[in-house]
mmCIF file of C-alpha atoms in Angstrom:
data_model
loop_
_atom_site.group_PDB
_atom_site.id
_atom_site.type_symbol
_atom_site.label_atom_id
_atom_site.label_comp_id
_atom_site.label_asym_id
_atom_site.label_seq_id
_atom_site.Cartn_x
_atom_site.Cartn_y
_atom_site.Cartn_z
ATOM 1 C CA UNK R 12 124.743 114.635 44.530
ATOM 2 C CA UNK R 13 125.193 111.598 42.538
ATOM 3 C CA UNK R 14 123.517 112.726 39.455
ATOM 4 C CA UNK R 15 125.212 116.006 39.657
ATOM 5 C CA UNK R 16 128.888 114.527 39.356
ATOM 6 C CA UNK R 17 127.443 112.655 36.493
ATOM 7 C CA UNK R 18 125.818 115.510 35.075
ATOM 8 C CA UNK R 19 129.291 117.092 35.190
ATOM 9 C CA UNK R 20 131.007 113.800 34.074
ATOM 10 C CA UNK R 21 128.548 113.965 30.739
ATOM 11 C CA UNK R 22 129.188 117.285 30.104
ATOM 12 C CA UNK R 23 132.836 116.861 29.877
ATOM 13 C CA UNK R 24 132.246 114.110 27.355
ATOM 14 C CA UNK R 25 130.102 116.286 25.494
ATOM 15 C CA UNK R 26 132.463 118.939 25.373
ATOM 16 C CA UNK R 27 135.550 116.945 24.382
ATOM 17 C CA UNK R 28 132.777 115.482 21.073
ATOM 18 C CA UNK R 29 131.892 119.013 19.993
ATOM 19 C CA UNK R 30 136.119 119.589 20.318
ATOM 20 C CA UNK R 31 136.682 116.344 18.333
ATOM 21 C CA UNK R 32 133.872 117.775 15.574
ATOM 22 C CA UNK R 33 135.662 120.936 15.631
ATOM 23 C CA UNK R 34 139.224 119.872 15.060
ATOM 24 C CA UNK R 35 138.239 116.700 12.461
ATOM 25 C CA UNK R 36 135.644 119.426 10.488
ATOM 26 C CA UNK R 37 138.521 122.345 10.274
ATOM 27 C CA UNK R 38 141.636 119.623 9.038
ATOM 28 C CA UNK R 39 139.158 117.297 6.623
ATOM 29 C CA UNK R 40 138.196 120.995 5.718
ATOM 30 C CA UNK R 41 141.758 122.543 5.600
ATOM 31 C CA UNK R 42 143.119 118.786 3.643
ATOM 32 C CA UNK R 43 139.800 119.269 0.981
ATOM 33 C CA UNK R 44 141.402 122.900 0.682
ATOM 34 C CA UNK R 45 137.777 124.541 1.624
ATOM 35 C CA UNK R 46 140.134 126.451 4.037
ATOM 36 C CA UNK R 47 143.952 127.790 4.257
ATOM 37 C CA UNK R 48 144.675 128.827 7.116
ATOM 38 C CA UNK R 49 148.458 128.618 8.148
ATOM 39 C CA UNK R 50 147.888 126.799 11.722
ATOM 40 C CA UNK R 51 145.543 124.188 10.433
ATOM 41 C CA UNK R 52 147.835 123.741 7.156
ATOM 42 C CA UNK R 53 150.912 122.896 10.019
ATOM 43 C CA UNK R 54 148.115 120.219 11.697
ATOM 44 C CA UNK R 55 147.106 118.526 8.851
ATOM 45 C CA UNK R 56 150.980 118.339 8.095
ATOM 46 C CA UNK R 57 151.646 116.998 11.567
ATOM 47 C CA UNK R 58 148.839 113.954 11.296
ATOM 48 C CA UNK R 59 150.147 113.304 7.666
ATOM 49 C CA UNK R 60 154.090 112.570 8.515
ATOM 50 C CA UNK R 61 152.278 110.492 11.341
ATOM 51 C CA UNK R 62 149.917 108.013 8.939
ATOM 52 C CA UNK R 63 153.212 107.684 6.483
ATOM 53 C CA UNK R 64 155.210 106.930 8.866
ATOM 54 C CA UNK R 65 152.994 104.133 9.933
ATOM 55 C CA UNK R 66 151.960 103.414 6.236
ATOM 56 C CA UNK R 67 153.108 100.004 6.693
ATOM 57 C CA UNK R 68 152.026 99.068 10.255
ATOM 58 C CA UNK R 69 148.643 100.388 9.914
ATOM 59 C CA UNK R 70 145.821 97.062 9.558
ATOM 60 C CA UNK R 71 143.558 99.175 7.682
ATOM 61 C CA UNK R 72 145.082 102.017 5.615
ATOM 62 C CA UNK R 73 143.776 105.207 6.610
ATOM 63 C CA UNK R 74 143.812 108.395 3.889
ATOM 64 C CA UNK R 75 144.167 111.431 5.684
ATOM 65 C CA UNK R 76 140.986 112.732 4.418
ATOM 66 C CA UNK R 77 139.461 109.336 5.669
ATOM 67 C CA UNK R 78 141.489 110.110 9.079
ATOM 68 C CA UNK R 79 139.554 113.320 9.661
ATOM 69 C CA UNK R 80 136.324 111.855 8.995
ATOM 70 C CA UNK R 81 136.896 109.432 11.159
ATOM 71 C CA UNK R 82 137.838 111.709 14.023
ATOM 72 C CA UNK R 83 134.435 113.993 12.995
ATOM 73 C CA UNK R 84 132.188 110.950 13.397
ATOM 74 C CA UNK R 85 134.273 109.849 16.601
ATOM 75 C CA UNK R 86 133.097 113.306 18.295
ATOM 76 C CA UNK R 87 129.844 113.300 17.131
ATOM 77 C CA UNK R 88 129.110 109.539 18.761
ATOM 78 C CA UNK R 89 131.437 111.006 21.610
ATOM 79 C CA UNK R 90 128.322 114.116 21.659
ATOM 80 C CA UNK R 91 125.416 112.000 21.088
ATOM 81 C CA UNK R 92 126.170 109.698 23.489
ATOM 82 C CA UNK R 93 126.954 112.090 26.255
ATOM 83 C CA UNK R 94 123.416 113.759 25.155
ATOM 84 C CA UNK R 95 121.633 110.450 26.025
ATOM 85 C CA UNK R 96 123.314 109.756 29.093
ATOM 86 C CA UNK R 97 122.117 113.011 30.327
ATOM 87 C CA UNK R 98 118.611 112.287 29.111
ATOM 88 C CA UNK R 99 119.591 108.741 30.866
ATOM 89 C CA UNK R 100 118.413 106.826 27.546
ATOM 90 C CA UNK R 101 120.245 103.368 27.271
ATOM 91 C CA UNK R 102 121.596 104.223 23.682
ATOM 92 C CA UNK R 103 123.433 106.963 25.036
ATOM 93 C CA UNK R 104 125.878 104.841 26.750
ATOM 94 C CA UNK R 105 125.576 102.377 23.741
ATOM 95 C CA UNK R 106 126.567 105.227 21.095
ATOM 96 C CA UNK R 107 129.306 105.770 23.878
ATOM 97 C CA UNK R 108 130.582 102.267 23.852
ATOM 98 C CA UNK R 109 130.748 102.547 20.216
ATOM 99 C CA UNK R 110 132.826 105.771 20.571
ATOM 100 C CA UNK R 111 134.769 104.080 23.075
ATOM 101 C CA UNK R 112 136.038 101.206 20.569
ATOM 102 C CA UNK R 113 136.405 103.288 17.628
ATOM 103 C CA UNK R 114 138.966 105.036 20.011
ATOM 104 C CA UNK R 115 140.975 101.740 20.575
ATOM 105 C CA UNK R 116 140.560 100.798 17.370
ATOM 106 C CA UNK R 117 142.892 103.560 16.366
ATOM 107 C CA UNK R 118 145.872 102.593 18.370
ATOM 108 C CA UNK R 119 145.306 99.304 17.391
ATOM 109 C CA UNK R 120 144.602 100.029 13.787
ATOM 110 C CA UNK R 121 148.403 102.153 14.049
ATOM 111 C CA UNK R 122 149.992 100.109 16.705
ATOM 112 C CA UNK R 123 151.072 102.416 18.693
ATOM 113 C CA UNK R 124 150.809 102.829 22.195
ATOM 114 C CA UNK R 125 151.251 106.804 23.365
ATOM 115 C CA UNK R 126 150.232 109.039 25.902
ATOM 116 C CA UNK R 127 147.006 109.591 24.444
ATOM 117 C CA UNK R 128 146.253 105.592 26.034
ATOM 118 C CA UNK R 129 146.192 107.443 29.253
ATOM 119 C CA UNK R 130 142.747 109.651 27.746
ATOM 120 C CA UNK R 131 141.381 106.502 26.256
ATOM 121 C CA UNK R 132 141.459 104.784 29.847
ATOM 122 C CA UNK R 133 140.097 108.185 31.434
ATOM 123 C CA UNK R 134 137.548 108.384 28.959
ATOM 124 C CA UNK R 135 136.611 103.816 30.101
ATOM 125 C CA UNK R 136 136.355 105.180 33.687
ATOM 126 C CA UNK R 137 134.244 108.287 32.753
ATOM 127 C CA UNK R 138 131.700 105.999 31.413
ATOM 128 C CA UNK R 139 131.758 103.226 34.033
ATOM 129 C CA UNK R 140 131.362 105.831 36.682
ATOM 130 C CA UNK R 141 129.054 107.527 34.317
ATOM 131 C CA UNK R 142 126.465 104.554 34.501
ATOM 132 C CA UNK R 143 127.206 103.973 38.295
ATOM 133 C CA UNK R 144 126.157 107.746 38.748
ATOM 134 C CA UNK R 145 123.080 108.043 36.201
ATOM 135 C CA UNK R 146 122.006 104.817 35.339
ATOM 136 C CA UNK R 147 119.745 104.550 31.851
ATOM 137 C CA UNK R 148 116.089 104.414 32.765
ATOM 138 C CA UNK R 149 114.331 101.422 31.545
ATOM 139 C CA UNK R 150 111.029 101.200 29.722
ATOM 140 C CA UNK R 151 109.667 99.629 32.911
ATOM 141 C CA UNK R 152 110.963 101.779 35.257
ATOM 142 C CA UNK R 153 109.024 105.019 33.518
ATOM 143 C CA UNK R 154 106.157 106.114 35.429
ATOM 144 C CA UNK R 155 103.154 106.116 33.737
ATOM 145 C CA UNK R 156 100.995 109.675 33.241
ATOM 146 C CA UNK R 157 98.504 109.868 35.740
ATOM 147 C CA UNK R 158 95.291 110.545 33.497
ATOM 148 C CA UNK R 159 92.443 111.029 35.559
ATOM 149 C CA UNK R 160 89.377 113.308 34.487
#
């Protein structure tokens, strides 16, 4: 039962990556104007009166194309990782530790603390419970193949 709610827990990850690829693909593709569509036009809109507004506050000055790219790569570490976990290889939940920070980098990177915190500290649990529930297998603790003639 244990590896089932982490199954679950992994694929939930997994989804929410391919969503991030989704939405960071269509606005760095709307923003490079390989696209128009109205709806994405309104987004990228949105996320640009949000990085000028914060033009000055931000530690490392993001472009908006450079925004979307990051939140592309975000979801496909967010993917990757949830990938390994499944396959319960360690650098699964590394490449999700490494999603995990680039996520709190951003609200410190803007300093801004919003709603979307709440997700971030979902996402800390997810993975703690994640490792409780379907630990990595270790080199040692592979069985070997039993060759006999």
């Amino acid at each position: 039962m244990k590896r089932i709610i982490g199954i679950f827990i992994a694929i939930l990850l997994l989804g929410y990556g391919l969503v991030r690829i989704g939405v960071g693909a269509s606005l760095l593709a709307q923003a490079l104007d390989v696209v128009n569509f109205p709806d994405l036009a309104d987004g990228v809109a949105e996320v640009k009166v949000f990085i000028d507004a914060r033009v000055n506050d931000q530690i490392l000055p993001f472009s908006l194309n450079g925004y979307f790219s990051y939140i592309f790569a975000m979801g496909v570490l967010l993917s990757t990782g949830a990938a390994g976990a499944i396959a319960r290889k360690k650098w699964g939940y590394d490449t999700l530790g490494v999603y995990l920070a680039m996520h709190a980098a951003l609200f410190i990177n803007f300093q801004e603390i919003n709603p979307k915190l709440i997700g971030l500290l979902l996402q800390i649990v997810m993975l703690f419970l994640l490792y409780y529930l379907i630990p990595p297998i270790s080199e040692n603790q592979k069985k070997p193949h039993n060759k006999s003639l």
